[in-house]
Short mmCIF file of C-alpha atoms and ligand atoms in Angstrom, two decimals:
data_model
loop_
_atom_site.label_atom_id
_atom_site.label_comp_id
_atom_site.label_asym_id
_atom_site.label_seq_id
_atom_site.Cartn_x
_atom_site.Cartn_y
_atom_site.Cartn_z
CA UNK A 1 18.77 -0.48 4.58
CA UNK A 2 18.04 -0.86 0.72
CA UNK A 3 15.09 -3.65 0.16
CA UNK A 4 16.81 -7.04 -0.76
CA UNK A 5 13.75 -8.07 -2.60
CA UNK A 6 14.26 -9.04 -6.54
CA UNK A 7 13.35 -6.44 -9.03
CA UNK A 8 9.88 -6.46 -9.51
CA UNK A 9 6.52 -4.19 -9.21
CA UNK A 10 5.64 -2.19 -6.26
CA UNK A 11 1.92 -2.08 -5.89
CA UNK A 12 -0.22 -0.06 -3.54
CA UNK A 13 -3.83 -0.35 -3.13
CA UNK A 14 -6.12 2.35 -1.27
CA UNK A 15 -8.70 -0.57 -0.09
CA UNK A 16 -11.70 1.60 -0.35
CA UNK A 17 -15.56 0.65 -0.38
CA UNK A 18 -16.15 -1.83 2.35
CA UNK A 19 -18.73 0.01 4.03
CA UNK A 20 -20.72 0.91 1.00
CA UNK A 21 -20.45 -2.81 -0.05
CA UNK A 22 -21.71 -3.65 3.12
CA UNK A 23 -24.33 -0.85 3.18
CA UNK A 24 -25.61 -1.99 -0.51
CA UNK A 25 -26.26 -5.70 0.96
CA UNK A 26 -27.97 -4.38 3.97
CA UNK A 27 -25.09 -5.52 6.47
CA UNK A 28 -23.41 -3.58 9.06
CA UNK A 29 -20.41 -1.52 8.01
CA UNK A 30 -18.18 -4.10 9.44
CA UNK A 31 -19.36 -7.00 7.65
CA UNK A 32 -17.92 -4.95 4.48
CA UNK A 33 -14.29 -5.10 6.54
CA UNK A 34 -14.54 -8.34 7.53
CA UNK A 35 -15.06 -9.20 3.61
CA UNK A 36 -12.28 -6.98 2.65
CA UNK A 37 -9.80 -9.08 5.22
CA UNK A 38 -10.97 -11.97 2.73
CA UNK A 39 -9.90 -9.85 -0.35
CA UNK A 40 -6.72 -9.36 1.21
CA UNK A 41 -5.85 -12.60 1.60
CA UNK A 42 -6.74 -14.00 -1.98
CA UNK A 43 -4.62 -11.13 -3.41
CA UNK A 44 -1.56 -11.57 -1.25
CA UNK A 45 -1.28 -15.21 -2.14
CA UNK A 46 -1.50 -14.58 -5.98
CA UNK A 47 0.57 -11.17 -6.35
CA UNK A 48 4.03 -12.75 -6.55
CA UNK A 49 3.00 -14.72 -9.47
CA UNK A 50 1.90 -11.36 -11.13
CA UNK A 51 5.42 -10.30 -10.42
CA UNK A 52 4.55 -7.87 -7.58
CA UNK A 53 7.51 -8.34 -4.95
CA UNK A 54 6.22 -5.29 -3.15
CA UNK A 55 2.89 -4.62 -1.80
CA UNK A 56 1.79 -1.71 -0.14
CA UNK A 57 -2.10 -1.88 1.46
CA UNK A 58 -3.38 1.09 3.04
CA UNK A 59 -5.98 -0.51 5.48
CA UNK A 60 -6.44 2.50 8.19
CA UNK A 61 -5.46 5.86 7.93
CA UNK A 62 -5.02 8.77 10.60
CA UNK A 63 -8.15 10.61 9.60
CA UNK A 64 -9.75 7.30 10.00
CA UNK A 65 -9.85 7.59 13.56
CA UNK A 66 -12.87 9.89 13.06
CA UNK A 67 -15.12 7.30 12.65
CA UNK A 68 -17.36 5.98 15.29
CA UNK A 69 -15.23 4.08 18.01
CA UNK A 70 -17.02 0.50 17.38
CA UNK A 71 -16.36 0.68 13.78
CA UNK A 72 -12.37 1.61 14.43
CA UNK A 73 -12.42 -1.30 17.27
CA UNK A 74 -13.66 -3.83 14.72
CA UNK A 75 -11.38 -2.94 12.09
CA UNK A 76 -8.25 -3.33 14.84
CA UNK A 77 -9.95 -6.54 15.99
CA UNK A 78 -10.20 -7.75 12.06
CA UNK A 79 -6.38 -6.72 11.75
CA UNK A 80 -5.47 -8.75 14.66
CA UNK A 81 -7.21 -11.86 13.86
CA UNK A 82 -5.46 -11.33 10.17
CA UNK A 83 -2.19 -11.23 11.68
CA UNK A 84 -3.14 -14.44 13.82
CA UNK A 85 -4.33 -16.84 11.10
CA UNK A 86 -2.48 -15.52 8.44
CA UNK A 87 0.99 -15.72 9.93
CA UNK A 88 2.09 -19.52 9.05
CA UNK A 89 0.57 -19.02 5.48
CA UNK A 90 2.58 -15.66 5.13
CA UNK A 91 6.06 -17.39 5.85
CA UNK A 92 5.02 -20.52 4.00
CA UNK A 93 4.17 -18.15 0.55
CA UNK A 94 7.81 -16.31 1.54
CA UNK A 95 6.18 -13.03 2.33
CA UNK A 96 8.05 -10.16 4.78
CA UNK A 97 4.76 -8.72 6.59
CA UNK A 98 5.66 -5.27 7.89
CA UNK A 99 3.49 -2.50 9.42
CA UNK A 100 3.90 1.08 8.56
CA UNK A 101 2.40 4.35 10.11
CA UNK A 102 2.39 5.56 14.12
CA UNK A 103 2.57 2.81 16.32
CA UNK A 104 2.10 4.91 19.73
CA UNK A 105 -1.72 5.05 19.08
CA UNK A 106 -2.89 1.57 18.24
CA UNK A 107 -4.06 -0.94 21.05
CA UNK A 108 -1.67 -2.93 22.93
CA UNK A 109 -2.87 -6.43 21.71
CA UNK A 110 -2.79 -5.59 18.18
CA UNK A 111 0.56 -4.40 18.58
CA UNK A 112 1.62 -7.43 20.28
CA UNK A 113 0.06 -9.50 17.27
CA UNK A 114 2.16 -7.39 14.71
CA UNK A 115 5.78 -7.31 16.53
CA UNK A 116 4.71 -11.31 16.39
CA UNK A 117 3.91 -11.72 12.70
CA UNK A 118 6.97 -9.46 11.62
CA UNK A 119 9.56 -11.71 13.39
CA UNK A 120 8.09 -14.63 12.32
CA UNK A 121 7.95 -13.59 8.52
CA UNK A 122 11.10 -11.50 8.60
CA UNK A 123 13.15 -14.11 6.44
CA UNK A 124 10.50 -13.74 3.44
CA UNK A 125 11.72 -12.72 0.25
CA UNK A 126 9.29 -13.40 -2.13
CA UNK A 127 6.83 -10.43 -1.06
CA UNK A 128 7.50 -7.57 1.06
CA UNK A 129 3.99 -6.81 2.20
CA UNK A 130 3.29 -3.72 3.86
CA UNK A 131 0.39 -2.38 5.66
CA UNK A 132 -0.49 1.03 6.58
CA UNK A 133 -2.11 1.40 10.01
CA UNK A 134 -2.58 4.98 11.42
CA UNK A 135 -0.80 5.89 8.47
CA UNK A 136 -0.83 9.63 7.10
CA UNK A 137 1.68 10.41 4.57
CA UNK A 138 2.00 14.06 5.45
CA UNK A 139 3.11 12.56 8.95
CA UNK A 140 5.71 10.24 7.11
CA UNK A 141 7.16 13.54 5.05
CA UNK A 142 7.58 15.48 8.15
CA UNK A 143 9.29 12.74 10.19
CA UNK A 144 11.46 12.07 7.52
CA UNK A 145 12.13 16.06 6.88
CA UNK A 146 12.94 16.19 10.93
CA UNK A 147 15.50 13.19 10.44
CA UNK A 148 17.35 15.73 7.84
CA UNK A 149 17.29 18.69 9.56
CA UNK A 150 20.73 19.08 11.31
CA UNK A 151 22.13 18.90 7.88
CA UNK A 152 20.23 21.75 6.56
CA UNK A 153 22.13 23.91 9.57
CA UNK A 154 25.67 23.12 8.19
CA UNK A 155 27.80 25.56 6.98
CA UNK A 156 27.71 25.53 3.73
CA UNK A 157 24.43 24.66 3.64
CA UNK A 158 23.47 21.28 1.42
CA UNK A 159 22.27 21.66 -1.57
CA UNK A 160 18.47 21.50 -2.28
CA UNK A 161 19.24 18.57 -4.46
CA UNK A 162 21.34 16.66 -1.65
CA UNK A 163 18.29 17.29 0.97
CA UNK A 164 16.09 16.00 -1.57
CA UNK A 165 18.06 12.99 -1.97
CA UNK A 166 17.93 12.28 1.60
CA UNK A 167 14.28 13.00 1.81
CA UNK A 168 13.47 10.42 -0.79
CA UNK A 169 15.93 7.86 0.36
CA UNK A 170 14.36 8.16 3.89
CA UNK A 171 11.10 7.57 2.36
CA UNK A 172 11.80 4.95 0.04
CA UNK A 173 14.71 3.01 1.74
CA UNK A 174 12.05 0.35 2.89
CA UNK A 175 10.53 -0.60 -0.28
CA UNK A 176 11.37 1.87 -3.07
CA UNK A 177 9.08 4.23 -4.93
CA UNK A 178 5.17 2.97 -6.14
CA UNK A 179 5.00 1.72 -9.73
CA UNK A 180 1.32 1.31 -9.66
CA UNK A 181 -0.77 2.80 -7.25
CA UNK A 182 -4.84 1.23 -7.55
CA UNK A 183 -7.59 2.82 -5.59
CA UNK A 184 -11.05 0.69 -5.47
CA UNK A 185 -14.80 2.01 -4.40
CA UNK A 186 -15.14 4.66 -6.97
CA UNK A 187 -12.98 7.77 -5.42
CA UNK A 188 -10.42 9.41 -7.19
CA UNK A 189 -8.11 10.76 -4.59
CA UNK A 190 -5.16 9.56 -2.59
CA UNK A 191 -6.23 10.35 0.89
CA UNK A 192 -2.68 11.08 2.02
CA UNK A 193 -1.00 8.09 1.20
CA UNK A 194 2.29 7.51 0.08
CA UNK A 195 2.45 11.08 -1.70
CA UNK A 196 6.30 11.09 -2.12
CA UNK A 197 6.62 7.37 -3.53
CA UNK A 198 4.04 7.75 -5.83
CA UNK A 199 5.45 10.84 -7.76
CA UNK A 200 5.51 8.85 -10.88
CA UNK A 201 3.03 5.80 -9.91
CA UNK A 202 0.55 5.29 -12.81
CA UNK A 203 -2.76 5.63 -11.25
CA UNK A 204 -5.80 3.29 -12.07
CA UNK A 205 -9.15 4.10 -9.90
CA UNK A 206 -11.70 1.32 -9.85
CA UNK A 207 -15.54 1.14 -9.32
CA UNK A 208 -14.80 -2.20 -7.96
CA UNK A 209 -15.72 -2.06 -4.10
CA UNK A 210 -12.67 -3.73 -2.40
CA UNK A 211 -14.59 -6.91 -0.90
CA UNK A 212 -15.07 -7.76 -4.67
CA UNK A 213 -11.39 -6.99 -6.09
CA UNK A 214 -9.82 -9.90 -6.95
CA UNK A 215 -7.08 -11.51 -8.93
CA UNK A 216 -8.43 -10.87 -12.08
CA UNK A 217 -8.95 -7.16 -11.39
CA UNK A 218 -5.39 -7.06 -10.50
CA UNK A 219 -4.31 -8.46 -13.59
CA UNK A 220 -6.68 -6.04 -15.19
CA UNK A 221 -4.67 -3.07 -13.64
CA UNK A 222 -1.11 -4.52 -14.36
CA UNK A 223 -2.44 -4.87 -18.04
CA UNK A 224 -3.23 -1.11 -18.08
CA UNK A 225 -0.46 -0.35 -16.39
CA UNK A 226 2.01 -1.95 -19.26
CA UNK A 227 -0.17 -0.31 -21.46
CA UNK A 228 0.96 2.94 -20.48
CA UNK A 229 4.42 4.72 -21.28
CA UNK A 230 6.30 5.70 -18.25
CA UNK A 231 8.47 8.81 -19.24
CA UNK A 232 9.48 10.53 -15.98
CA UNK A 233 9.61 13.76 -17.13
CA UNK A 234 11.19 12.52 -20.76
CA UNK A 235 9.67 12.43 -24.19
CA UNK A 236 7.72 9.99 -25.80
CA UNK A 237 9.99 6.94 -26.91
CA UNK A 238 10.20 6.51 -30.74
CA UNK A 239 8.39 4.13 -32.46
CA UNK A 240 10.39 0.91 -32.80
CA UNK A 241 11.91 0.95 -36.90
CA UNK A 242 9.36 -1.60 -38.12
CA UNK A 243 6.34 0.12 -37.55
CA UNK A 244 7.69 3.51 -38.88
CA UNK A 245 9.02 1.44 -42.17
CA UNK A 246 6.25 -1.13 -42.40
CA UNK A 247 3.61 -0.19 -45.07
CA UNK A 248 1.19 2.15 -43.63
CA UNK A 249 3.53 3.14 -41.05
CA UNK A 250 4.21 6.85 -40.05
CA UNK A 251 5.66 8.56 -43.32
C1 IPE B 1 -12.06 2.78 3.78
O1 IPE B 1 -13.23 3.16 4.32
C2 IPE B 1 -11.65 1.37 4.40
C3 IPE B 1 -11.16 1.89 5.90
C4 IPE B 1 -11.09 2.72 6.66
C5 IPE B 1 -10.63 0.86 6.46
P1 IPE B 1 -14.56 2.15 3.42
O2 IPE B 1 -14.34 0.95 3.00
O3 IPE B 1 -15.62 1.49 4.49
O4 IPE B 1 -15.51 2.61 2.87
P2 IPE B 1 -16.01 4.45 2.96
O5 IPE B 1 -14.76 5.09 3.34
O6 IPE B 1 -17.33 4.11 3.52
O7 IPE B 1 -16.23 4.83 1.24
C1 IPE B 2 -8.72 5.82 2.55
O1 IPE B 2 -10.09 6.06 2.61
C2 IPE B 2 -8.37 5.17 3.82
C3 IPE B 2 -8.28 3.41 3.47
C4 IPE B 2 -8.69 3.33 2.37
C5 IPE B 2 -7.54 2.88 4.33
P1 IPE B 2 -10.79 6.88 3.24
O2 IPE B 2 -12.36 6.36 2.89
O3 IPE B 2 -10.62 7.05 4.55
O4 IPE B 2 -10.56 7.88 2.74
P2 IPE B 2 -11.73 9.36 2.50
O5 IPE B 2 -12.39 9.92 3.41
O6 IPE B 2 -12.98 8.83 1.25
O7 IPE B 2 -10.99 10.60 1.69
MG1 MG B 3 -13.90 6.42 1.51
#
């Protein structure tokens, strides 16, 4: 189903750096994840005012299962608490929450909370908030590809363009492509997040640890985004005529 959200930016964030944030303060890593949840709360509230209508947050990757069990359990516990405590505020803020990723390996109690929040916020039209849990972009692409394989065996076989279109439709029907992808915590990689959806996203990497990332940082990242020229394979836009003809402009 095509998103019914008004046009606006789709921002995706790899929320990294909770662990180091805590370690630097001599705190257990889980304290960093707790502080990270507070950062989510602050940003979700302000995102629509900044022109963001779709926000996808990377909370737990399918590769994060390799972390110590107690850390994984704490993360899920914090997610559950977040959903339980925030549902009312999300509703009031006009946010529609959706969890993306695999569900078959998540704890039952978390799944129940997810279902309740998704239902309670289903009418939200100001912000489509997607939280990626047990998420792997390569998995998502594989599932989407499996969905289009039947047409591939038709005679005559469909064109590559058609298959590609169907695949992208399956991956982006929900929330469209990503305009701006931000990663906090100092690393500069995608870690299996929204690989197709970010094909033409602008990337912003910041050393700020996720618990410290606030609305000023988000605003700065948006400023950087607006200064960039998105070309989608085209040539740079011609300078406005006034710049070319003004004194000192291009000759
Ligand atoms: C990323 O990890 C966030 C989650 C997996 C929840 P951390 O913020 O703990 O940071 P690193 O990966 O230890 O640097
Ligand atoms: C990506 O961070 C996942 C989340 C932020 C949820 P990781 O910390 O797991 O990624 P790598 O291992 O550093 O690439
Ligand atoms: Mg990391």
